[in-house]
XYZ file of C-alpha atoms in Angstrom:
250
model
C 15.313 -6.245 -6.675
C 16.369 -3.448 -4.323
C 19.138 -3.038 -1.784
C 21.127 -5.838 -0.182
C 19.150 -5.524 3.086
C 16.168 -7.916 3.088
C 12.699 -6.410 3.270
C 11.391 -9.407 5.258
C 13.510 -11.243 7.821
C 12.084 -14.308 9.553
C 14.408 -15.544 12.293
C 14.081 -18.815 14.236
C 10.289 -18.605 14.095
C 8.509 -21.289 16.115
C 4.910 -22.026 16.984
C 3.524 -24.919 18.999
C -0.052 -26.076 19.486
C -0.004 -28.309 22.531
C 2.517 -31.019 21.755
C 2.540 -30.249 18.028
C 5.344 -28.046 16.719
C 3.797 -26.425 13.637
C 6.822 -24.182 13.028
C 10.266 -25.262 14.151
C 12.970 -22.570 13.997
C 11.967 -21.273 10.561
C 14.362 -18.695 9.107
C 14.460 -17.028 5.690
C 14.879 -13.590 4.153
C 13.040 -11.960 1.245
C 14.479 -9.066 -0.745
C 12.430 -6.055 -1.779
C 10.595 -6.786 -5.027
C 11.175 -10.530 -4.766
C 8.575 -13.186 -5.539
C 9.008 -15.923 -2.924
C 7.017 -19.156 -2.959
C 6.518 -21.290 0.144
C 5.659 -24.882 -0.712
C 5.361 -28.202 1.054
C 2.961 -31.041 1.817
C -0.244 -30.565 3.801
C 0.565 -30.002 7.453
C 3.997 -28.580 6.682
C 3.247 -25.302 8.494
C 2.558 -22.976 5.561
C -0.738 -21.537 6.831
C 0.648 -21.212 10.357
C 3.569 -19.271 8.917
C 1.205 -16.873 7.118
C -0.904 -16.474 10.268
C 2.199 -15.524 12.236
C 3.385 -13.117 9.528
C 0.019 -11.313 9.577
C -0.258 -11.317 13.379
C -3.324 -13.544 13.554
C -1.452 -15.857 15.905
C 1.594 -15.121 18.055
C 4.785 -17.137 17.661
C 6.107 -19.277 20.484
C 9.560 -17.960 19.676
C 11.599 -16.099 17.102
C 11.025 -12.808 15.319
C 9.686 -11.156 12.159
C 11.191 -7.944 10.832
C 9.973 -5.829 7.918
C 12.214 -3.071 6.563
C 14.368 -3.481 9.666
C 11.479 -2.990 12.115
C 10.536 -5.756 14.545
C 6.820 -6.445 13.980
C 6.668 -9.717 15.938
C 4.223 -8.406 18.539
C 2.195 -6.025 16.399
C -1.516 -6.643 15.923
C -2.893 -7.437 12.449
C -4.226 -3.911 11.799
C -0.874 -2.443 12.825
C 0.877 -4.697 10.333
C -1.609 -3.669 7.666
C -0.666 -0.049 8.360
C 2.978 -1.096 7.856
C 2.081 -2.282 4.360
C 1.325 -5.996 4.778
C -1.749 -7.316 2.933
C -3.046 -10.852 2.586
C -5.246 -12.573 0.039
C -6.850 -15.466 1.919
C -7.571 -18.933 0.628
C -11.122 -18.586 1.971
C -13.476 -15.971 0.578
C -13.275 -12.650 2.457
C -15.608 -10.574 0.288
C -18.869 -8.808 1.149
C -21.053 -11.031 -1.031
C -24.100 -8.734 -1.432
C -21.991 -5.705 -2.365
C -20.881 -4.855 -5.884
C -17.287 -5.411 -6.923
C -16.688 -1.642 -6.905
C -18.042 -1.332 -3.355
C -15.857 -4.167 -2.055
C -12.726 -2.477 -3.362
C -13.797 1.046 -2.396
C -14.411 -0.063 1.201
C -10.885 -1.493 1.309
C -9.587 1.877 0.100
C -11.603 3.605 2.853
C -10.238 1.246 5.507
C -6.679 2.435 4.836
C -7.495 5.459 7.010
C -7.337 3.246 10.105
C -9.160 0.543 12.044
C -11.579 2.884 13.850
C -12.740 4.987 10.941
C -16.469 4.811 10.274
C -16.885 3.348 6.830
C -19.916 4.663 4.989
C -20.684 5.264 1.349
C -17.442 5.401 -0.653
C -16.476 8.825 -1.955
C -16.319 9.494 -5.724
C -12.511 9.422 -5.526
C -12.562 6.055 -3.734
C -14.997 4.642 -6.301
C -12.843 5.913 -9.178
C -9.713 4.333 -7.678
C -11.670 1.116 -7.150
C -12.606 1.064 -10.840
C -8.943 1.575 -11.746
C -7.941 -1.402 -9.617
C -10.730 -3.546 -11.062
C -9.458 -2.777 -14.544
C -5.959 -3.722 -13.441
C -7.129 -7.172 -12.328
C -9.199 -7.821 -15.439
C -12.659 -6.948 -14.125
C -13.415 -3.918 -16.297
C -17.136 -3.903 -17.012
C -17.912 -5.961 -13.912
C -17.759 -3.071 -11.418
C -21.476 -3.115 -10.589
C -21.878 -6.882 -10.306
C -22.443 -8.218 -6.742
C -19.538 -10.323 -5.512
C -21.826 -13.327 -5.063
C -22.779 -13.183 -8.764
C -19.166 -13.374 -9.970
C -17.577 -16.647 -11.030
C -15.044 -18.260 -8.693
C -12.150 -16.991 -10.791
C -13.605 -13.481 -10.879
C -14.022 -13.491 -7.099
C -10.347 -14.331 -6.743
C -9.524 -11.457 -9.093
C -11.714 -9.219 -6.927
C -9.931 -10.381 -3.790
C -6.647 -9.450 -5.431
C -8.019 -5.974 -6.143
C -9.150 -5.660 -2.505
C -5.649 -6.580 -1.328
C -4.057 -4.099 -3.730
C -6.451 -1.392 -2.486
C -4.510 -1.412 0.775
C -1.477 -0.083 -1.112
C 0.763 -2.789 0.352
C 4.514 -3.164 0.140
C 4.214 -6.881 1.001
C 1.456 -9.089 -0.443
C 0.860 -12.551 1.008
C -1.044 -14.798 -1.394
C -2.573 -17.899 0.204
C -3.404 -20.478 -2.483
C -4.544 -17.881 -5.055
C -5.444 -20.519 -7.680
C -7.277 -22.966 -5.381
C -10.401 -24.377 -7.019
C -9.804 -22.654 -10.347
C -10.166 -24.038 -13.838
C -7.000 -24.134 -15.965
C -8.111 -20.997 -17.827
C -8.825 -19.124 -14.574
C -5.496 -20.283 -13.151
C -3.630 -19.011 -16.202
C -5.447 -15.668 -16.007
C -4.679 -14.912 -12.366
C -1.118 -16.230 -12.685
C -0.448 -13.713 -15.433
C -2.112 -10.943 -13.396
C 0.208 -11.694 -10.471
C 3.231 -11.950 -12.768
C 2.407 -8.490 -14.140
C 2.272 -6.732 -10.763
C 4.827 -3.978 -10.267
C 8.166 -5.036 -8.824
C 7.835 -2.401 -6.104
C 5.522 -4.981 -4.522
C 7.132 -7.892 -2.679
C 5.106 -11.117 -2.886
C 5.150 -14.251 -0.747
C 2.929 -16.989 -2.154
C 1.733 -20.326 -0.783
C 0.667 -22.482 -3.712
C 0.272 -26.181 -4.517
C 0.268 -25.819 -8.301
C 3.907 -26.209 -9.240
C 3.377 -24.744 -12.702
C 2.222 -21.549 -10.985
C 5.103 -21.654 -8.505
C 7.755 -22.032 -11.179
C 6.105 -19.353 -13.344
C 6.060 -16.763 -10.568
C 8.778 -17.454 -8.017
C 12.293 -16.024 -7.999
C 13.088 -18.216 -5.013
C 11.318 -21.096 -3.276
C 11.304 -22.098 0.398
C 10.210 -25.658 1.151
C 8.597 -26.524 4.488
C 8.299 -30.042 5.855
C 7.022 -30.808 9.359
C 7.503 -27.170 10.346
C 11.109 -26.887 9.183
C 12.725 -25.299 6.122
C 14.340 -28.193 4.277
C 15.343 -26.245 1.156
C 15.624 -22.632 0.066
C 16.821 -21.542 -3.344
C 15.939 -20.900 -6.953
C 13.324 -22.975 -8.741
C 16.109 -24.956 -10.387
C 17.754 -25.610 -7.013
C 14.504 -26.879 -5.540
C 13.621 -29.034 -8.556
C 16.980 -30.772 -8.229
C 16.914 -31.257 -4.451
C 16.703 -34.950 -3.605
C 14.978 -34.505 -0.250
C 12.387 -32.097 -1.682
C 11.522 -34.665 -4.338
C 11.243 -37.377 -1.698
C 8.874 -35.464 0.599
C 6.923 -33.356 -1.864
C 7.696 -32.859 -5.556
C 7.762 -36.569 -6.261
C 4.149 -36.719 -5.051
C 2.772 -33.892 -7.193
C 2.640 -33.375 -10.933
C 5.318 -30.985 -12.198
C 5.016 -30.290 -15.902
């Protein structure tokens, strides 16, 4: 999975909201090409962690480094230019636009935050079609995003994230609200992504977590209480007490 130096280094990351400490000295490292899952009960700090990693909120303390560079104070668009993309739990698509147009606009946006985005070029449209095929939406290129099924919209969002040509992909609950068949489809799509892409995934479905993750970090009340392989986490007494014992793990 690459060299010994981690691609992502989170060190003593903290974030408080008033008297609530959402993140409390969170530290972990992710190797290049790794699939890392972040799990934990509601309110554990998972979304806050993602928001800090993408620059949407600033930490109260600590640092984030990617490929050795300190990105702690960079703005979201600057992090995107450094190769960090996020697939949100909420829908971020342009609903009236066709699937092809959604992806092509993401390709156009790679040129920078102030570029005027107009009609996609033929090359951008062709690359968009290639990405749509990669995520299982061949033949659906001209369908408006709002006319796609929930599972197809999540596939489209994955294509939009991949259009940014990221080195790090943050997946926030990618299977939320999906049927079992849709969940299986997108899980296999994620599993098949090239190992040049490093993935950090927040997910409640433990079947998905244990299918995808090389390592798992467990958050509870803003702290990392376990960090290891899937087998390590499954066998951790405290993790079972605060989380796994309360969810179905098949």
